[in-house]
PDB file of C-alpha atoms in Angstrom:
ATOM      1  CA  MET A   1     174.329 306.165 167.502  1.00 43.00           C
ATOM      2  CA  THR A   2     171.894 306.042 164.584  1.00 44.00           C
ATOM      3  CA  SER A   3     172.592 306.802 160.939  1.00 42.00           C
ATOM      4  CA  SER A   4     170.417 308.143 158.127  1.00 44.00           C
ATOM      5  CA  PRO A   5     170.852 307.591 154.396  1.00 39.00           C
ATOM      6  CA  ALA A   6     172.590 310.970 154.210  1.00 53.00           C
ATOM      7  CA  SER A   7     175.181 309.609 156.713  1.00 83.00           C
ATOM      8  CA  THR A   8     174.040 311.954 159.494  1.00 92.00           C
ATOM      9  CA  TRP A   9     174.377 310.323 162.869  1.00 94.00           C
ATOM     10  CA  THR A  10     172.592 311.187 166.056  1.00 97.00           C
ATOM     11  CA  GLY A  11     173.000 309.903 169.552  1.00 97.00           C
ATOM     12  CA  MET A  12     173.400 310.614 173.244  1.00 98.00           C
ATOM     13  CA  VAL A  13     176.843 311.682 174.439  1.00 98.00           C
ATOM     14  CA  PRO A  14     177.527 311.094 178.152  1.00 97.00           C
ATOM     15  CA  VAL A  15     179.197 313.850 180.163  1.00 98.00           C
ATOM     16  CA  ASP A  16     179.318 314.265 183.947  1.00 97.00           C
ATOM     17  CA  ASP A  17     175.929 313.215 185.352  1.00 98.00           C
ATOM     18  CA  THR A  18     173.977 313.724 182.133  1.00 98.00           C
ATOM     19  CA  ALA A  19     173.809 312.930 178.415  1.00 98.00           C
ATOM     20  CA  LEU A  20     173.556 315.297 175.462  1.00 98.00           C
ATOM     21  CA  ALA A  21     171.560 314.781 172.270  1.00 98.00           C
ATOM     22  CA  VAL A  22     174.012 315.320 169.397  1.00 98.00           C
ATOM     23  CA  SER A  23     173.670 315.364 165.608  1.00 98.00           C
ATOM     24  CA  ASP A  24     176.519 315.349 163.055  1.00 98.00           C
ATOM     25  CA  THR A  25     175.904 315.554 159.308  1.00 98.00           C
ATOM     26  CA  ARG A  26     179.441 314.316 158.567  1.00 96.00           C
ATOM     27  CA  GLY A  27     179.684 316.636 155.585  1.00 96.00           C
ATOM     28  CA  PRO A  28     182.990 317.030 153.734  1.00 95.00           C
ATOM     29  CA  GLY A  29     183.782 320.648 154.624  1.00 95.00           C
ATOM     30  CA  PHE A  30     184.664 322.688 157.700  1.00 96.00           C
ATOM     31  CA  PRO A  31     183.168 321.263 160.921  1.00 98.00           C
ATOM     32  CA  VAL A  32     180.728 323.893 162.216  1.00 98.00           C
ATOM     33  CA  VAL A  33     179.567 323.460 165.814  1.00 98.00           C
ATOM     34  CA  TYR A  34     176.416 325.403 166.716  1.00 98.00           C
ATOM     35  CA  LEU A  35     176.000 326.650 170.280  1.00 98.00           C
ATOM     36  CA  ASN A  36     172.470 327.534 171.337  1.00 97.00           C
ATOM     37  CA  GLY A  37     170.906 330.335 173.322  1.00 96.00           C
ATOM     38  CA  SER A  38     170.478 329.970 177.079  1.00 94.00           C
ATOM     39  CA  TYR A  39     167.339 327.828 177.022  1.00 95.00           C
ATOM     40  CA  ALA A  40     166.956 326.917 173.350  1.00 95.00           C
ATOM     41  CA  ASP A  41     167.500 323.567 171.687  1.00 95.00           C
ATOM     42  CA  HIS A  42     169.235 323.083 168.318  1.00 96.00           C
ATOM     43  CA  ARG A  43     166.170 323.644 166.126  1.00 95.00           C
ATOM     44  CA  PRO A  44     166.534 327.423 165.524  1.00 96.00           C
ATOM     45  CA  TRP A  45     169.739 326.696 163.570  1.00 98.00           C
ATOM     46  CA  ARG A  46     167.932 324.791 160.807  1.00 97.00           C
ATOM     47  CA  PRO A  47     167.548 327.777 158.416  1.00 98.00           C
ATOM     48  CA  VAL A  48     171.268 328.599 158.737  1.00 98.00           C
ATOM     49  CA  ILE A  49     172.255 324.984 158.138  1.00 98.00           C
ATOM     50  CA  ALA A  50     169.970 324.726 155.110  1.00 98.00           C
ATOM     51  CA  GLU A  51     171.403 327.947 153.684  1.00 98.00           C
ATOM     52  CA  LEU A  52     174.989 326.713 154.032  1.00 98.00           C
ATOM     53  CA  GLY A  53     174.113 323.344 152.517  1.00 97.00           C
ATOM     54  CA  THR A  54     175.742 319.930 152.502  1.00 96.00           C
ATOM     55  CA  ASP A  55     179.284 321.050 151.693  1.00 96.00           C
ATOM     56  CA  TRP A  56     179.782 321.818 155.379  1.00 98.00           C
ATOM     57  CA  ARG A  57     179.887 319.492 158.368  1.00 98.00           C
ATOM     58  CA  HIS A  58     177.117 320.624 160.724  1.00 98.00           C
ATOM     59  CA  ILE A  59     177.207 319.549 164.379  1.00 98.00           C
ATOM     60  CA  THR A  60     174.376 320.506 166.697  1.00 98.00           C
ATOM     61  CA  PHE A  61     173.515 319.458 170.237  1.00 98.00           C
ATOM     62  CA  ASP A  62     171.052 320.249 172.986  1.00 97.00           C
ATOM     63  CA  GLU A  63     172.518 321.558 176.204  1.00 97.00           C
ATOM     64  CA  ARG A  64     171.678 320.035 179.579  1.00 98.00           C
ATOM     65  CA  ALA A  65     167.908 319.915 180.191  1.00 97.00           C
ATOM     66  CA  ARG A  66     167.238 321.460 176.779  1.00 96.00           C
ATOM     67  CA  GLY A  67     165.641 319.604 173.901  1.00 94.00           C
ATOM     68  CA  ARG A  68     166.273 315.869 174.125  1.00 96.00           C
ATOM     69  CA  SER A  69     169.236 316.103 176.492  1.00 97.00           C
ATOM     70  CA  LYS A  70     168.997 314.853 180.057  1.00 98.00           C
ATOM     71  CA  ARG A  71     168.741 316.892 183.227  1.00 97.00           C
ATOM     72  CA  SER A  72     171.772 317.563 185.402  1.00 98.00           C
ATOM     73  CA  ALA A  73     172.716 318.844 188.826  1.00 97.00           C
ATOM     74  CA  ASP A  74     175.005 321.413 187.198  1.00 98.00           C
ATOM     75  CA  TYR A  75     173.821 324.075 184.727  1.00 98.00           C
ATOM     76  CA  SER A  76     176.804 326.368 185.148  1.00 98.00           C
ATOM     77  CA  PHE A  77     178.772 328.016 182.360  1.00 98.00           C
ATOM     78  CA  GLU A  78     181.773 325.813 183.149  1.00 98.00           C
ATOM     79  CA  ALA A  79     179.583 322.747 182.697  1.00 98.00           C
ATOM     80  CA  CYS A  80     178.659 324.062 179.244  1.00 98.00           C
ATOM     81  CA  VAL A  81     182.359 324.426 178.393  1.00 98.00           C
ATOM     82  CA  ARG A  82     182.880 320.779 179.365  1.00 97.00           C
ATOM     83  CA  ASP A  83     179.931 319.846 177.165  1.00 98.00           C
ATOM     84  CA  VAL A  84     181.591 321.406 174.111  1.00 98.00           C
ATOM     85  CA  ASP A  85     184.688 319.314 174.790  1.00 98.00           C
ATOM     86  CA  ALA A  86     182.576 316.167 175.173  1.00 98.00           C
ATOM     87  CA  VAL A  87     180.781 316.783 171.861  1.00 98.00           C
ATOM     88  CA  LEU A  88     184.060 317.418 170.043  1.00 98.00           C
ATOM     89  CA  GLU A  89     185.556 314.239 171.450  1.00 98.00           C
ATOM     90  CA  ALA A  90     182.483 312.183 170.536  1.00 98.00           C
ATOM     91  CA  THR A  91     182.446 313.483 166.961  1.00 98.00           C
ATOM     92  CA  GLY A  92     186.206 313.311 166.497  1.00 97.00           C
ATOM     93  CA  VAL A  93     186.478 317.027 165.675  1.00 98.00           C
ATOM     94  CA  ASP A  94     189.703 318.686 166.709  1.00 95.00           C
ATOM     95  CA  ARG A  95     189.419 322.151 165.117  1.00 97.00           C
ATOM     96  CA  PRO A  96     185.848 323.477 164.930  1.00 98.00           C
ATOM     97  CA  LEU A  97     184.371 326.667 163.604  1.00 98.00           C
ATOM     98  CA  LEU A  98     182.086 327.748 166.441  1.00 99.00           C
ATOM     99  CA  VAL A  99     178.817 329.553 165.740  1.00 99.00           C
ATOM    100  CA  GLY A 100     177.033 330.775 168.849  1.00 98.00           C
ATOM    101  CA  TRP A 101     173.822 332.669 169.425  1.00 98.00           C
ATOM    102  CA  SER A 102     173.340 334.743 172.586  1.00 95.00           C
ATOM    103  CA  TYR A 103     174.583 332.560 175.480  1.00 97.00           C
ATOM    104  CA  GLY A 104     176.193 330.278 172.920  1.00 98.00           C
ATOM    105  CA  ALA A 105     178.223 333.199 171.567  1.00 98.00           C
ATOM    106  CA  ALA A 106     179.803 333.794 174.974  1.00 98.00           C
ATOM    107  CA  LEU A 107     180.483 330.081 175.229  1.00 98.00           C
ATOM    108  CA  ALA A 108     182.148 330.083 171.784  1.00 98.00           C
ATOM    109  CA  VAL A 109     184.347 333.057 172.652  1.00 98.00           C
ATOM    110  CA  HIS A 110     185.503 331.562 175.952  1.00 98.00           C
ATOM    111  CA  TRP A 111     186.203 328.161 174.392  1.00 98.00           C
ATOM    112  CA  ALA A 112     188.211 329.835 171.615  1.00 98.00           C
ATOM    113  CA  ASP A 113     190.194 331.842 174.163  1.00 98.00           C
ATOM    114  CA  ARG A 114     191.078 328.674 176.068  1.00 98.00           C
ATOM    115  CA  ASN A 115     191.904 326.705 172.913  1.00 98.00           C
ATOM    116  CA  PRO A 116     193.605 329.175 170.535  1.00 98.00           C
ATOM    117  CA  ASP A 117     195.402 326.450 168.582  1.00 97.00           C
ATOM    118  CA  ARG A 118     192.279 324.357 168.098  1.00 97.00           C
ATOM    119  CA  VAL A 119     189.662 326.799 166.813  1.00 98.00           C
ATOM    120  CA  LEU A 120     189.152 327.769 163.161  1.00 98.00           C
ATOM    121  CA  GLY A 121     187.069 330.823 163.997  1.00 98.00           C
ATOM    122  CA  VAL A 122     184.004 332.153 165.788  1.00 98.00           C
ATOM    123  CA  VAL A 123     180.728 333.588 164.553  1.00 98.00           C
ATOM    124  CA  SER A 124     178.870 335.447 167.283  1.00 98.00           C
ATOM    125  CA  VAL A 125     175.164 335.986 166.663  1.00 98.00           C
ATOM    126  CA  ASP A 126     173.905 338.864 168.822  1.00 95.00           C
ATOM    127  CA  GLY A 127     175.883 337.791 171.866  1.00 95.00           C
ATOM    128  CA  ALA A 128     179.274 337.926 173.599  1.00 97.00           C
ATOM    129  CA  VAL A 129     179.295 341.706 173.971  1.00 97.00           C
ATOM    130  CA  PRO A 130     180.797 343.395 177.061  1.00 96.00           C
ATOM    131  CA  TYR A 131     177.537 344.296 178.753  1.00 93.00           C
ATOM    132  CA  GLY A 132     175.463 342.681 181.464  1.00 91.00           C
ATOM    133  CA  LEU A 133     173.017 343.280 184.283  1.00 90.00           C
ATOM    134  CA  THR A 134     175.141 342.865 187.385  1.00 93.00           C
ATOM    135  CA  GLY A 135     174.958 343.696 191.069  1.00 95.00           C
ATOM    136  CA  GLU A 136     172.005 343.006 193.290  1.00 96.00           C
ATOM    137  CA  GLU A 137     169.705 345.304 191.310  1.00 95.00           C
ATOM    138  CA  GLY A 138     170.456 343.421 188.100  1.00 94.00           C
ATOM    139  CA  ARG A 139     170.100 340.032 189.744  1.00 96.00           C
ATOM    140  CA  GLU A 140     166.744 340.970 191.245  1.00 96.00           C
ATOM    141  CA  ARG A 141     165.494 342.278 187.901  1.00 94.00           C
ATOM    142  CA  ILE A 142     166.316 338.904 186.326  1.00 95.00           C
ATOM    143  CA  ARG A 143     164.693 336.963 189.173  1.00 96.00           C
ATOM    144  CA  ARG A 144     161.493 339.030 188.879  1.00 96.00           C
ATOM    145  CA  LEU A 145     161.350 338.400 185.131  1.00 93.00           C
ATOM    146  CA  PHE A 146     161.512 334.634 185.535  1.00 95.00           C
ATOM    147  CA  ARG A 147     159.111 334.609 188.462  1.00 96.00           C
ATOM    148  CA  ARG A 148     156.588 336.328 186.193  1.00 95.00           C
ATOM    149  CA  MET A 149     157.300 333.783 183.453  1.00 94.00           C
ATOM    150  CA  ARG A 150     157.128 330.650 185.633  1.00 94.00           C
ATOM    151  CA  LEU A 151     153.666 329.603 184.402  1.00 95.00           C
ATOM    152  CA  LEU A 152     154.682 330.216 180.795  1.00 94.00           C
ATOM    153  CA  LEU A 153     157.880 328.144 180.868  1.00 95.00           C
ATOM    154  CA  PRO A 154     156.204 324.710 180.521  1.00 94.00           C
ATOM    155  CA  LEU A 155     154.370 325.991 177.419  1.00 93.00           C
ATOM    156  CA  LEU A 156     157.629 327.226 175.871  1.00 92.00           C
ATOM    157  CA  ARG A 157     159.527 323.960 176.390  1.00 92.00           C
ATOM    158  CA  PRO A 158     157.944 322.058 173.458  1.00 90.00           C
ATOM    159  CA  LEU A 159     158.874 325.021 171.230  1.00 87.00           C
ATOM    160  CA  GLY A 160     162.520 324.774 172.233  1.00 86.00           C
ATOM    161  CA  MET A 161     162.408 328.127 174.040  1.00 87.00           C
ATOM    162  CA  ALA A 162     162.706 326.977 177.658  1.00 93.00           C
ATOM    163  CA  ALA A 163     164.629 324.320 179.535  1.00 96.00           C
ATOM    164  CA  ARG A 164     163.396 321.593 181.850  1.00 96.00           C
ATOM    165  CA  MET A 165     164.403 323.760 184.775  1.00 96.00           C
ATOM    166  CA  THR A 166     162.591 325.653 187.483  1.00 96.00           C
ATOM    167  CA  ALA A 167     162.093 329.401 187.130  1.00 97.00           C
ATOM    168  CA  ASP A 168     164.835 329.911 189.733  1.00 97.00           C
ATOM    169  CA  GLN A 169     167.245 327.737 187.744  1.00 97.00           C
ATOM    170  CA  HIS A 170     166.458 329.692 184.585  1.00 97.00           C
ATOM    171  CA  ALA A 171     167.218 332.879 186.503  1.00 97.00           C
ATOM    172  CA  ASP A 172     170.496 331.503 187.877  1.00 97.00           C
ATOM    173  CA  VAL A 173     171.699 330.672 184.351  1.00 98.00           C
ATOM    174  CA  ASN A 174     170.805 334.178 183.179  1.00 96.00           C
ATOM    175  CA  ILE A 175     172.431 335.875 186.156  1.00 97.00           C
ATOM    176  CA  GLU A 176     175.694 334.017 185.595  1.00 98.00           C
ATOM    177  CA  ALA A 177     175.551 334.780 181.860  1.00 97.00           C
ATOM    178  CA  ASN A 178     175.182 338.500 182.542  1.00 95.00           C
ATOM    179  CA  GLU A 179     178.205 338.451 184.842  1.00 97.00           C
ATOM    180  CA  ILE A 180     180.269 336.572 182.243  1.00 98.00           C
ATOM    181  CA  ASN A 181     179.311 339.011 179.488  1.00 96.00           C
ATOM    182  CA  ALA A 182     180.018 342.040 181.663  1.00 96.00           C
ATOM    183  CA  SER A 183     183.621 340.837 182.063  1.00 97.00           C
ATOM    184  CA  ILE A 184     184.168 339.450 178.549  1.00 98.00           C
ATOM    185  CA  GLU A 185     186.085 342.396 177.051  1.00 98.00           C
ATOM    186  CA  PRO A 186     189.585 341.114 177.977  1.00 98.00           C
ATOM    187  CA  VAL A 187     188.682 337.710 176.530  1.00 98.00           C
ATOM    188  CA  LEU A 188     187.632 339.277 173.234  1.00 98.00           C
ATOM    189  CA  GLU A 189     190.818 341.337 173.065  1.00 98.00           C
ATOM    190  CA  ARG A 190     192.968 338.198 173.414  1.00 98.00           C
ATOM    191  CA  LEU A 191     191.347 336.283 170.555  1.00 98.00           C
ATOM    192  CA  THR A 192     193.694 335.480 167.686  1.00 98.00           C
ATOM    193  CA  CYS A 193     191.282 333.581 165.420  1.00 98.00           C
ATOM    194  CA  PRO A 194     188.874 335.266 162.972  1.00 98.00           C
ATOM    195  CA  VAL A 195     185.754 336.431 164.831  1.00 98.00           C
ATOM    196  CA  ARG A 196     182.697 337.770 163.023  1.00 98.00           C
ATOM    197  CA  TYR A 197     179.607 339.306 164.603  1.00 98.00           C
ATOM    198  CA  VAL A 198     176.058 339.432 163.286  1.00 98.00           C
ATOM    199  CA  LEU A 199     174.168 341.975 165.383  1.00 96.00           C
ATOM    200  CA  ALA A 200     170.446 342.627 165.546  1.00 93.00           C
ATOM    201  CA  THR A 201     169.179 346.187 165.842  1.00 88.00           C
ATOM    202  CA  GLY A 202     165.742 345.653 167.401  1.00 81.00           C
ATOM    203  CA  ALA A 203     164.494 345.512 170.987  1.00 68.00           C
ATOM    204  CA  SER A 204     164.194 342.221 172.848  1.00 64.00           C
ATOM    205  CA  LEU A 205     162.348 340.475 175.652  1.00 56.00           C
ATOM    206  CA  GLY A 206     163.571 342.076 178.864  1.00 56.00           C
ATOM    207  CA  GLY A 207     165.382 344.907 177.060  1.00 58.00           C
ATOM    208  CA  GLY A 208     164.097 348.008 175.269  1.00 65.00           C
ATOM    209  CA  GLN A 209     165.497 349.568 172.106  1.00 71.00           C
ATOM    210  CA  GLU A 210     167.758 352.046 173.902  1.00 76.00           C
ATOM    211  CA  GLU A 211     169.181 349.455 176.278  1.00 77.00           C
ATOM    212  CA  MET A 212     169.845 346.990 173.460  1.00 77.00           C
ATOM    213  CA  GLU A 213     171.642 349.683 171.448  1.00 83.00           C
ATOM    214  CA  GLN A 214     173.793 350.454 174.477  1.00 86.00           C
ATOM    215  CA  MET A 215     174.547 346.761 174.883  1.00 85.00           C
ATOM    216  CA  ARG A 216     175.682 346.310 171.275  1.00 87.00           C
ATOM    217  CA  ALA A 217     177.693 349.544 171.320  1.00 91.00           C
ATOM    218  CA  SER A 218     179.776 348.087 174.163  1.00 95.00           C
ATOM    219  CA  LEU A 219     181.557 346.031 171.501  1.00 96.00           C
ATOM    220  CA  ASP A 220     183.016 349.132 169.794  1.00 96.00           C
ATOM    221  CA  PRO A 221     186.207 349.407 171.925  1.00 97.00           C
ATOM    222  CA  VAL A 222     187.044 345.765 171.153  1.00 98.00           C
ATOM    223  CA  LEU A 223     186.552 346.362 167.430  1.00 97.00           C
ATOM    224  CA  ALA A 224     188.962 349.290 167.628  1.00 98.00           C
ATOM    225  CA  ARG A 225     191.676 347.298 169.423  1.00 98.00           C
ATOM    226  CA  ASN A 226     191.505 343.756 168.026  1.00 98.00           C
ATOM    227  CA  PRO A 227     191.583 343.528 164.197  1.00 98.00           C
ATOM    228  CA  ASN A 228     190.625 339.844 164.386  1.00 98.00           C
ATOM    229  CA  VAL A 229     187.173 340.871 165.613  1.00 98.00           C
ATOM    230  CA  ARG A 230     184.819 342.417 163.043  1.00 98.00           C
ATOM    231  CA  VAL A 231     181.117 342.991 162.482  1.00 98.00           C
ATOM    232  CA  SER A 232     179.992 341.024 159.452  1.00 98.00           C
ATOM    233  CA  ALA A 233     176.430 342.429 159.409  1.00 97.00           C
ATOM    234  CA  LYS A 234     173.878 344.443 161.342  1.00 95.00           C
ATOM    235  CA  VAL A 235     170.350 343.232 160.643  1.00 95.00           C
ATOM    236  CA  ALA A 236     166.851 344.493 161.330  1.00 90.00           C
ATOM    237  CA  SER A 237     165.781 341.508 163.428  1.00 90.00           C
ATOM    238  CA  ASN A 238     165.552 341.464 167.188  1.00 91.00           C
ATOM    239  CA  HIS A 239     167.458 339.104 169.460  1.00 90.00           C
ATOM    240  CA  SER A 240     164.791 336.400 169.507  1.00 90.00           C
ATOM    241  CA  HIS A 241     164.079 336.268 165.761  1.00 93.00           C
ATOM    242  CA  ILE A 242     167.537 336.731 164.260  1.00 96.00           C
ATOM    243  CA  LEU A 243     168.165 333.058 163.429  1.00 97.00           C
ATOM    244  CA  ARG A 244     164.834 332.757 161.660  1.00 95.00           C
ATOM    245  CA  LYS A 245     164.752 336.091 159.831  1.00 96.00           C
ATOM    246  CA  ASP A 246     168.410 336.721 159.047  1.00 97.00           C
ATOM    247  CA  PHE A 247     169.795 333.238 158.490  1.00 98.00           C
ATOM    248  CA  ARG A 248     171.360 334.348 155.204  1.00 98.00           C
ATOM    249  CA  ALA A 249     173.461 336.995 156.948  1.00 98.00           C
ATOM    250  CA  ILE A 250     174.570 334.435 159.516  1.00 98.00           C
ATOM    251  CA  ALA A 251     175.472 331.901 156.826  1.00 98.00           C
ATOM    252  CA  GLU A 252     177.470 334.581 155.025  1.00 98.00           C
ATOM    253  CA  ALA A 253     179.337 335.356 158.251  1.00 98.00           C
ATOM    254  CA  VAL A 254     180.233 331.658 158.519  1.00 98.00           C
ATOM    255  CA  ARG A 255     181.586 331.721 154.963  1.00 98.00           C
ATOM    256  CA  GLU A 256     183.482 334.935 155.688  1.00 98.00           C
ATOM    257  CA  THR A 257     185.059 333.447 158.811  1.00 98.00           C
ATOM    258  CA  ALA A 258     186.105 330.284 156.991  1.00 98.00           C
ATOM    259  CA  ALA A 259     187.586 332.384 154.171  1.00 98.00           C
ATOM    260  CA  ALA A 260     189.540 334.471 156.682  1.00 97.00           C
ATOM    261  CA  HIS A 261     190.954 331.286 158.189  1.00 96.00           C
ATOM    262  CA  ASP A 262     191.914 329.979 154.740  1.00 94.00           C
ATOM    263  CA  GLN A 263     193.613 333.254 153.894  1.00 93.00           C
ATOM    264  CA  ARG A 264     195.743 333.029 157.029  1.00 88.00           C
ATOM    265  CA  ALA A 265     196.576 329.388 156.387  1.00 84.00           C
ATOM    266  CA  HIS A 266     197.910 330.219 152.952  1.00 79.00           C
TER     267      HIS A 266
END
């Protein structure tokens, strides 16, 4: 591990057949663990972290084959769950506040469901809603999208927007994510920790305005049945730009979630 004057440490955390690039600011407040989108590295979280400031403990990491982390033979969702556990063990954090964007939101929700006594709360940024492209038609739509993007993927990697995977591997991750989201409603209904959503309202790559509205509306039955789950904000951004354009709303949702936890504790 390496340390900076601000006491932040960074290093590679081994897990399974790979190693993850991890950063921990070691701040004095709640430990906030940021979980990235499907193919993104940790960099899109920087505006949120800057907005929250040094009173919090910010922990970021790059998933397998993203950013500075190593490749692996396993890019499954269950491997990502194991990676969260490995990062928590390496940083000595027992009770995190999880903040996930897109794929990372589903990961945060599932980890919280499996560890109800260990999680402070969850902030879901435009993800973890009960909607997904499933069945053979959905799978083929995803495969076609990534086949069309295969020449673009190497150009997106330095920007933190693609993984060091083949187009087929990118598609496999997305297909599994859609199946997990489509069946996430019972998981959301079981959550007992504070959960706050920040939802975009714009269209997105691979999804038009109407489809994205339908996707986000799928959360409404959960909101009606589980009082622990609330929408903190709806913002004008789209799915891709929400961390950059609406970082203040996301930071406020983190504060709101921490306050809800404190209120319960007292």
